[in-house]
């Protein structure tokens, strides 16, 4: 319900949500204009992706062809770009051999 | 105000807590799902390490008739293991996303557990006797020299210490390109559905090499993707009906009798939004993280970031009840977006007679809303209130102005202590509340 006073200050009263939005846009001016849209959803769908696609793989292969093949094992943390991952390089994820502490 | 929950005189008491006390939580120990079976006798948990632990309620003892039985470990097993899909460069987590029990048909218990990609049917059976007196084998299993066998005897079953065995009976794999978020057993007890971000499949419990796709919302051009499926559930007694919720805050009800592919919904539930109030966060906080039918099948409940809504299946235009879980967070959305908490997926549950609903929040708080008495309460799962049968004191968050004694201010809330998973015993006032790595069991005070 409106009374005259609240109508007068309407322009100045911003909902807490809009105030938070203004804060966010001030910190990240380049934030996408499609809120909650494709970018966020696609990030969600790609969860678990360890390496980029074969395009990345072929680019890296082309670069390395011109260099000497490294003899030492590449650092495990370099996983994209210049580094071609091989099954041997992948950190072996073993299942927990320890029983759950809930059962302890 | 006394704890809400089935009458305004219900008081919740601490019963048990499971898990390690230390603050250093290993990732594998993070609890990812909690579920009572249909009788409430068994309580299953799944964790990020792919393990399932099942607790069983002890029968009420004659010594303490006023106390309900405690839940003790019944069985534990490794359900899923980490995998790597080399073709897609995809790491497949072993985290158990959901556990759903099958209704009991014989002496054994069955449950479905799922990670992001694969659903498994587990059989949990008891063995309390074993055959003894074989003719060709010694008691330890070694084969006897046949020349020493001079008499014949009939082996007999003798009692042994109870052994509970879990064995995988079916593995339902390779049917989901995207990450499975829900499984739901049909009331026909023969089929179940599994839902990922973009598709829902229908399975028969006996058949693992085939499933039917019943919902597909993948756009032809992925650039046009605007919403994903967040949860799905079968109706509790209409075997042709199921619902699925979306990241845009809508719920679609589908009828499998209408067509093989249920892309056309039979009903769409959506609350109209005031366009003037729309902000960057609107869609994110409207994303539904859980949908649950009431036991009666007349209502369904949805959980979005800030509220719980009850919908009457006969009315699509708006919910019949809305409960604010932690409205004070609306003025913190910017930081909650930055620390990713705004994407936390809280679940919700009904009590046995659909009169009270419960959901979790931050700071290890959880909330109950009594629909009949219009009361709500905030309780805390913490080791500090863990004296046996001690009554839980209601908690209050101070939203501004002067903080009263015993209140906690919004800025003091610990956003790393989140209660995402809760479960309510189907018949009794017993609840299971999962903090990050501990499982709390609370009961109402019996006088």
XYZ file of C-alpha atoms in Angstrom:
551
model
C 0.000 0.000 0.000
C 1.404 3.425 -0.846
C 1.280 6.591 1.109
C 2.470 9.919 -0.198
C 5.797 9.762 1.616
C 6.808 6.431 0.117
C 5.920 7.693 -3.358
C 8.259 10.610 -2.921
C 11.203 8.478 -1.914
C 10.445 5.741 -4.454
C 13.311 6.734 -6.661
C 15.780 6.477 -3.805
C 14.641 3.164 -2.366
C 16.322 0.284 -4.171
C 15.503 -3.287 -3.349
C 18.363 -5.093 -1.565
C 18.704 -7.368 -4.569
C 19.205 -4.478 -6.986
C 21.684 -2.888 -4.581
C 23.670 -6.126 -4.617
C 23.496 -6.190 -8.425
C 24.929 -2.675 -8.573
C 27.747 -3.760 -6.259
C 28.564 -6.710 -8.493
C 28.544 -4.665 -11.682
C 30.832 -2.124 -10.037
C 33.343 -4.866 -9.268
C 33.040 -6.672 -12.578
C 32.048 -4.193 -15.271
C 32.465 -6.767 -18.021
C 30.020 -9.219 -16.511
C 27.835 -10.802 -19.177
C 24.582 -9.135 -19.966
C 22.695 -12.395 -20.017
C 22.152 -13.090 -16.345
C 22.213 -16.769 -15.447
C 22.252 -17.620 -19.114
C 24.313 -19.647 -21.480
C 27.723 -19.011 -19.961
C 26.822 -20.205 -16.492
C 24.864 -23.147 -17.810
C 27.609 -24.251 -20.145
C 30.143 -24.036 -17.349
C 27.853 -26.313 -15.366
C 27.549 -28.811 -18.200
C 31.306 -28.972 -18.630
C 32.077 -29.870 -15.038
C 34.737 -32.534 -14.897
C 36.360 -31.622 -18.181
C 40.031 -32.113 -17.630
C 41.468 -31.197 -20.971
C 40.386 -29.195 -23.950
C 39.288 -30.802 -27.138
C 41.229 -32.313 -29.984
C 41.821 -28.880 -31.485
C 43.938 -28.054 -28.503
C 45.633 -31.411 -28.779
C 46.543 -30.873 -32.435
C 47.804 -27.340 -31.814
C 50.071 -28.635 -29.091
C 51.266 -31.474 -31.310
C 52.128 -29.004 -34.064
C 54.139 -26.852 -31.665
C 56.074 -29.759 -30.255
C 56.915 -31.165 -33.692
C 59.188 -28.196 -34.158
C 60.880 -28.617 -30.814
C 62.917 -31.400 -29.418
C 60.818 -33.907 -27.561
C 61.281 -33.374 -23.849
C 63.080 -36.214 -22.111
C 61.971 -35.441 -18.632
C 58.334 -36.051 -17.756
C 56.448 -32.784 -18.078
C 55.053 -31.304 -14.919
C 51.729 -32.848 -14.104
C 50.161 -29.468 -13.477
C 50.528 -28.357 -17.099
C 47.532 -29.896 -18.670
C 46.568 -27.762 -21.610
C 48.169 -25.743 -24.342
C 51.718 -26.918 -24.938
C 51.371 -30.115 -23.089
C 49.868 -33.216 -24.620
C 48.357 -35.343 -21.912
C 48.798 -39.045 -22.131
C 47.106 -41.680 -20.038
C 50.348 -42.160 -18.122
C 50.421 -38.503 -17.133
C 46.969 -38.437 -15.709
C 46.918 -38.387 -11.939
C 45.668 -41.803 -10.997
C 42.535 -41.391 -8.975
C 42.216 -44.361 -6.775
C 39.061 -45.163 -4.861
C 39.154 -44.558 -1.134
C 40.583 -47.631 0.510
C 39.768 -46.156 3.870
C 36.369 -46.918 5.344
C 33.987 -44.036 5.882
C 34.404 -42.309 9.238
C 30.632 -42.460 9.666
C 31.032 -46.190 10.173
C 33.802 -45.774 12.737
C 8.764 -20.889 20.767
C 8.988 -24.617 21.099
C 10.255 -26.516 18.115
C 7.793 -26.774 15.276
C 7.191 -30.204 13.883
C 3.908 -31.990 14.175
C 2.177 -29.813 16.677
C 3.304 -26.761 18.533
C 4.506 -28.736 21.506
C 7.190 -30.734 19.775
C 10.648 -30.360 21.193
C 13.613 -31.731 19.287
C 16.390 -33.469 21.177
C 19.828 -34.586 20.219
C 20.059 -38.334 19.778
C 23.264 -39.298 17.995
C 26.086 -37.934 15.857
C 28.190 -39.990 13.433
C 31.528 -39.094 11.938
C 34.888 -37.681 12.937
C 35.235 -34.750 15.296
C 38.333 -33.206 13.764
C 38.025 -30.058 11.730
C 40.290 -31.234 8.966
C 37.741 -32.732 6.628
C 38.970 -35.055 3.903
C 37.086 -34.516 0.627
C 36.009 -38.120 0.528
C 34.175 -37.743 3.840
C 31.845 -35.004 2.613
C 28.322 -36.396 2.894
C 26.447 -36.054 -0.376
C 23.116 -37.776 0.240
C 20.940 -39.066 3.116
C 17.846 -41.271 2.780
C 15.595 -43.315 5.074
C 14.090 -46.490 3.660
C 10.309 -46.936 3.476
C 9.944 -48.285 6.997
C 12.467 -45.923 8.534
C 14.381 -48.824 9.990
C 17.350 -48.178 7.708
C 19.167 -44.906 7.053
C 21.629 -44.666 4.160
C 24.294 -42.050 3.519
C 26.510 -41.550 0.486
C 29.690 -39.517 0.362
C 32.079 -37.860 -2.042
C 34.407 -40.839 -1.809
C 31.759 -43.062 -3.407
C 31.024 -44.953 -0.187
C 27.635 -45.873 1.216
C 27.035 -46.375 4.940
C 23.741 -47.882 6.104
C 22.547 -47.548 9.686
C 19.869 -49.721 11.246
C 17.597 -48.729 14.076
C 17.874 -50.975 17.092
C 14.537 -52.350 18.271
C 13.153 -50.478 21.260
C 14.598 -51.944 24.400
C 12.372 -53.135 27.183
C 14.587 -51.345 29.707
C 13.929 -47.924 28.229
C 10.475 -47.983 26.716
C 10.475 -44.193 26.410
C 13.495 -44.174 24.143
C 13.455 -44.990 20.514
C 16.137 -47.308 19.247
C 19.506 -45.951 18.214
C 20.876 -46.145 14.713
C 23.998 -48.263 14.420
C 26.127 -49.255 11.451
C 24.516 -52.099 9.517
C 26.534 -52.215 6.330
C 29.109 -50.147 4.463
C 30.501 -50.595 0.981
C 32.230 -48.825 -1.882
C 29.479 -48.098 -4.373
C 31.269 -46.133 -7.076
C 34.883 -45.585 -7.996
C 36.556 -42.696 -9.792
C 36.792 -43.137 -13.553
C 38.319 -41.304 -16.449
C 36.589 -41.097 -19.802
C 39.531 -40.879 -22.191
C 37.380 -40.207 -25.215
C 35.887 -37.052 -23.747
C 38.724 -36.117 -21.393
C 36.197 -36.245 -18.628
C 36.946 -37.081 -15.040
C 34.001 -38.956 -13.562
C 33.647 -38.348 -9.852
C 32.753 -41.218 -7.579
C 30.594 -38.930 -5.458
C 27.196 -40.473 -4.707
C 24.637 -37.931 -5.877
C 21.520 -39.776 -4.770
C 20.399 -42.953 -3.015
C 16.848 -44.239 -3.368
C 15.504 -47.320 -1.605
C 13.217 -49.821 -3.276
C 10.163 -50.915 -1.286
C 10.962 -54.156 0.475
C 9.608 -57.285 -1.189
C 11.493 -60.065 0.560
C 14.131 -60.544 3.219
C 16.736 -58.555 1.317
C 16.886 -54.760 0.955
C 17.576 -53.029 -2.340
C 18.758 -49.525 -3.083
C 19.760 -47.542 -6.141
C 22.835 -45.347 -5.864
C 24.135 -43.054 -8.554
C 27.129 -40.889 -9.350
C 27.310 -38.476 -12.305
C 27.148 -41.202 -14.936
C 26.238 -44.649 -13.626
C 23.378 -46.002 -11.521
C 23.789 -49.211 -9.561
C 21.277 -51.498 -7.880
C 22.642 -52.901 -4.633
C 21.260 -55.855 -2.729
C 21.815 -55.855 0.997
C 21.134 -59.225 2.571
C 21.642 -60.838 5.925
C 23.238 -64.135 6.566
C 22.792 -65.567 10.029
C 23.246 -69.268 9.413
C 25.694 -71.355 7.485
C 25.781 -74.933 6.353
C 28.084 -77.222 8.270
C 28.976 -80.846 7.909
C 29.862 -81.137 4.254
C 30.990 -84.538 3.124
C 33.714 -83.451 0.702
C 34.980 -80.284 2.392
C 36.543 -79.527 5.747
C 35.040 -76.751 7.842
C 37.707 -74.323 6.613
C 36.901 -75.036 2.968
C 39.731 -77.324 2.059
C 38.739 -80.377 0.095
C 38.991 -83.685 1.859
C 40.782 -86.598 0.338
C 37.885 -88.629 -1.119
C 39.531 -91.830 0.084
C 39.023 -90.763 3.684
C 35.280 -90.393 3.256
C 33.700 -93.491 4.698
C 30.306 -92.254 5.811
C 27.710 -89.901 4.422
C 25.970 -87.223 6.398
C 23.480 -84.510 5.635
C 24.893 -80.982 6.071
C 22.873 -78.865 8.457
C 22.414 -75.110 8.889
C 23.786 -73.770 12.124
C 23.474 -70.219 13.443
C 26.397 -67.874 12.947
C 27.157 -64.249 13.780
C 25.067 -61.957 11.648
C 26.799 -60.970 8.451
C 25.398 -58.242 6.224
C 26.452 -58.446 2.616
C 26.095 -55.829 -0.074
C 26.377 -56.927 -3.683
C 25.865 -54.994 -6.900
C 23.033 -56.685 -8.804
C 22.675 -54.312 -11.760
C 24.807 -51.608 -13.317
C 22.932 -49.098 -15.472
C 25.618 -47.329 -17.448
C 26.275 -45.296 -20.574
C 22.894 -43.628 -20.807
C 23.796 -40.108 -19.730
C 25.950 -37.610 -21.580
C 25.463 -35.012 -18.865
C 25.590 -35.261 -15.089
C 22.884 -37.253 -13.315
C 21.163 -35.163 -10.638
C 18.176 -37.362 -9.730
C 16.859 -40.892 -9.621
C 13.334 -41.830 -8.642
C 11.706 -45.239 -8.250
C 8.238 -45.562 -9.758
C 5.294 -46.674 -7.635
C 5.005 -49.671 -9.972
C 8.249 -50.924 -8.378
C 9.429 -52.067 -11.798
C 10.755 -48.913 -13.380
C 12.684 -45.851 -12.333
C 13.815 -42.610 -13.917
C 17.226 -40.956 -13.999
C 17.646 -37.297 -14.892
C 20.676 -35.357 -16.020
C 21.019 -31.685 -16.958
C 19.243 -32.084 -20.271
C 17.583 -35.500 -20.438
C 15.471 -37.912 -18.446
C 15.595 -41.659 -19.037
C 13.207 -44.409 -17.993
C 14.660 -47.749 -16.961
C 13.329 -51.151 -16.051
C 15.008 -52.456 -12.916
C 15.723 -55.800 -14.606
C 17.171 -54.405 -17.837
C 20.538 -52.703 -17.955
C 21.379 -52.544 -21.640
C 18.523 -50.297 -22.638
C 16.662 -47.272 -21.368
C 14.001 -45.055 -22.891
C 14.518 -41.340 -23.223
C 11.376 -39.599 -22.032
C 12.469 -35.959 -21.813
C 15.056 -34.198 -23.967
C 15.517 -30.453 -23.650
C 18.821 -30.235 -25.481
C 18.560 -27.473 -28.076
C 19.801 -28.171 -31.602
C 22.223 -25.304 -31.166
C 23.870 -25.293 -27.754
C 24.287 -21.539 -27.998
C 20.542 -21.361 -27.469
C 20.668 -23.214 -24.155
C 18.652 -21.296 -21.607
C 17.726 -23.785 -18.928
C 18.717 -27.156 -17.510
C 16.903 -29.859 -15.570
C 17.725 -29.652 -11.884
C 15.615 -32.417 -10.281
C 12.979 -35.004 -11.173
C 10.650 -37.304 -9.258
C 7.897 -39.825 -9.912
C 4.490 -39.264 -8.361
C 4.133 -41.403 -5.209
C 1.082 -43.314 -6.420
C 0.331 -42.385 -10.039
C 2.816 -44.459 -11.976
C 2.315 -42.471 -15.182
C 3.154 -39.080 -13.677
C 6.467 -37.418 -12.928
C 7.751 -33.877 -12.499
C 10.999 -32.155 -13.313
C 12.270 -28.781 -12.189
C 14.499 -26.337 -14.032
C 17.178 -23.757 -13.421
C 14.644 -21.081 -14.357
C 12.321 -21.882 -11.467
C 9.689 -23.822 -13.385
C 8.285 -27.273 -12.707
C 6.821 -29.385 -15.479
C 4.483 -32.268 -14.787
C 4.445 -34.972 -17.448
C 2.096 -37.849 -18.143
C 3.725 -40.854 -19.806
C 0.383 -41.943 -21.217
C 0.256 -38.859 -23.408
C 3.227 -39.758 -25.579
C 6.471 -41.691 -25.596
C 8.547 -38.528 -25.489
C 7.272 -36.203 -22.783
C 8.774 -32.994 -24.139
C 5.296 -31.471 -24.055
C 4.378 -31.038 -20.449
C 0.889 -31.703 -19.149
C 1.192 -28.948 -16.566
C 3.722 -26.180 -16.017
C 4.058 -24.634 -12.590
C 5.589 -21.187 -12.466
C 5.139 -18.237 -10.178
C 4.825 -14.957 -12.077
C 7.631 -12.539 -11.376
C 7.366 -8.785 -11.064
C 9.526 -7.516 -13.954
C 10.402 -4.413 -11.933
C 12.110 -6.560 -9.327
C 14.242 -8.416 -11.810
C 17.990 -8.304 -11.224
C 21.118 -10.121 -12.327
C 20.511 -12.593 -9.523
C 16.824 -13.272 -10.148
C 17.250 -16.275 -12.362
C 20.102 -17.769 -10.354
C 18.192 -17.654 -7.071
C 15.011 -18.924 -8.695
C 16.786 -22.091 -9.842
C 15.091 -25.022 -8.125
C 17.541 -27.277 -6.321
C 15.065 -29.938 -5.160
C 11.503 -31.058 -5.819
C 9.618 -33.523 -3.612
C 6.053 -34.788 -3.769
C 4.115 -34.921 -0.519
C 3.376 -38.436 0.720
C -0.274 -37.871 -0.191
C 0.616 -36.991 -3.771
C -1.601 -33.936 -3.661
C 1.209 -31.403 -3.216
C 4.814 -30.914 -4.207
C 7.517 -28.849 -2.575
C 10.319 -26.983 -4.327
C 13.467 -25.440 -2.864
C 15.130 -22.463 -4.460
C 18.006 -20.489 -3.007
C 16.051 -18.413 -0.522
C 12.720 -20.156 -0.061
C 10.638 -23.305 0.075
C 7.368 -23.360 -1.889
C 4.442 -25.733 -1.630
C 2.427 -26.254 -4.805
C -1.021 -27.762 -5.169
C -0.894 -30.018 -8.232
C -4.273 -28.616 -9.227
C -2.974 -25.052 -9.460
C -0.176 -24.099 -11.827
C -0.252 -20.356 -11.474
C 1.427 -19.939 -8.122
C 2.436 -21.881 -5.009
C -0.097 -22.227 -2.206
C 2.517 -21.625 0.478
C 5.904 -19.908 0.486
C 8.344 -20.090 3.370
C 11.425 -17.875 3.631
C 14.435 -19.908 4.652
C 17.006 -17.154 5.057
C 15.654 -13.965 3.496
C 18.447 -11.983 5.195
C 20.799 -13.351 2.533
C 19.105 -11.251 -0.149
C 21.293 -8.311 0.797
C 24.408 -10.497 0.611
C 23.905 -11.879 -2.892
C 26.943 -10.115 -4.313
C 29.396 -11.863 -1.975
C 27.461 -15.125 -2.193
C 27.892 -14.973 -5.963
C 31.604 -14.301 -5.622
C 32.194 -17.213 -3.270
C 29.901 -19.480 -5.315
C 27.563 -20.109 -2.368
C 24.686 -18.816 -4.477
C 24.967 -22.079 -6.442
C 24.604 -24.315 -3.379
C 21.921 -26.944 -3.885
C 19.807 -27.346 -0.791
C 17.384 -30.246 -0.504
C 14.081 -30.331 1.362
C 11.839 -32.990 2.872
C 8.354 -33.656 4.244
C 7.485 -35.299 7.531
C 5.420 -38.471 7.506
C 1.987 -36.845 7.499
C 2.953 -33.853 5.306
C 2.283 -31.356 8.086
C 5.870 -30.098 8.452
C 8.646 -29.458 5.946
C 12.361 -29.114 6.589
C 15.381 -27.732 4.790
C 18.958 -26.732 5.579
C 20.773 -23.422 5.666
C 24.224 -22.073 6.574
C 26.099 -22.064 9.876
C 24.834 -25.630 10.351
C 21.350 -24.254 10.841
C 18.288 -26.068 9.565
C 14.720 -24.865 9.405
C 11.335 -26.476 9.938
C 8.021 -25.009 8.801
C 4.817 -26.279 10.367
C 2.162 -25.815 7.723
C -0.799 -26.230 10.036
C 0.269 -24.156 12.998
C 2.031 -21.592 10.792
C 5.131 -21.765 12.925
C 8.751 -22.070 11.957
C 11.887 -22.780 13.894
C 15.631 -22.619 13.294
C 17.755 -25.293 14.934
C 21.478 -25.986 14.850
C 23.420 -29.200 14.351
C 26.526 -28.798 16.423
C 28.666 -30.810 18.787
C 28.017 -28.196 21.449
C 24.409 -29.326 21.755
C 25.268 -32.981 21.744
C 24.464 -34.153 25.224
C 22.199 -37.178 24.984
C 18.528 -36.169 24.937
C 19.337 -32.491 25.423
C 16.618 -30.304 23.954
C 17.691 -28.140 21.028
C 17.307 -24.451 21.620
C 15.808 -22.435 18.767
C 18.337 -20.158 17.073
C 17.779 -16.715 15.671
C 19.660 -14.648 13.125
C 19.776 -10.938 13.797
C 19.129 -9.057 10.599
C 19.948 -5.563 11.651
C 19.893 -3.181 14.483
C 20.734 -4.248 17.933
C 21.737 -7.864 18.298
C 20.043 -9.520 21.217
C 21.831 -11.989 23.429
C 21.924 -15.492 21.862
C 21.254 -14.085 18.415
C 23.843 -14.353 15.696
C 24.435 -11.622 13.174
C 24.334 -12.321 9.440
C 27.989 -11.397 9.062
C 29.021 -13.966 11.656
C 27.403 -16.864 9.827
C 29.814 -19.521 8.651
C 29.029 -20.143 4.983
C 31.313 -23.165 4.891
C 29.036 -24.947 7.319
C 26.133 -25.776 5.072
C 23.374 -28.285 5.627
C 22.369 -29.414 2.142
C 20.935 -32.848 2.958
C 18.257 -33.700 5.475
C 15.839 -36.616 5.797
C 12.726 -37.279 7.865
C 11.700 -40.725 9.093
C 8.580 -41.761 7.136
C 6.517 -42.541 10.226
C 8.152 -41.036 13.301
C 9.555 -37.740 14.474
C 13.154 -38.740 13.840
C 15.309 -36.652 11.520
C 18.739 -37.115 10.004
C 20.702 -33.943 9.302
C 24.029 -33.978 7.456
C 26.624 -31.304 8.093
C 29.731 -31.352 5.917
C 31.085 -34.612 7.286
C 28.891 -35.514 10.250
C 25.460 -37.075 10.445
C 23.201 -35.894 13.268
C 20.106 -37.756 14.368
C 17.478 -35.862 16.330
C 14.214 -37.103 17.824
C 11.281 -35.414 19.402
C 11.126 -35.545 23.162
C 8.972 -38.400 24.415
C 7.395 -37.708 27.752
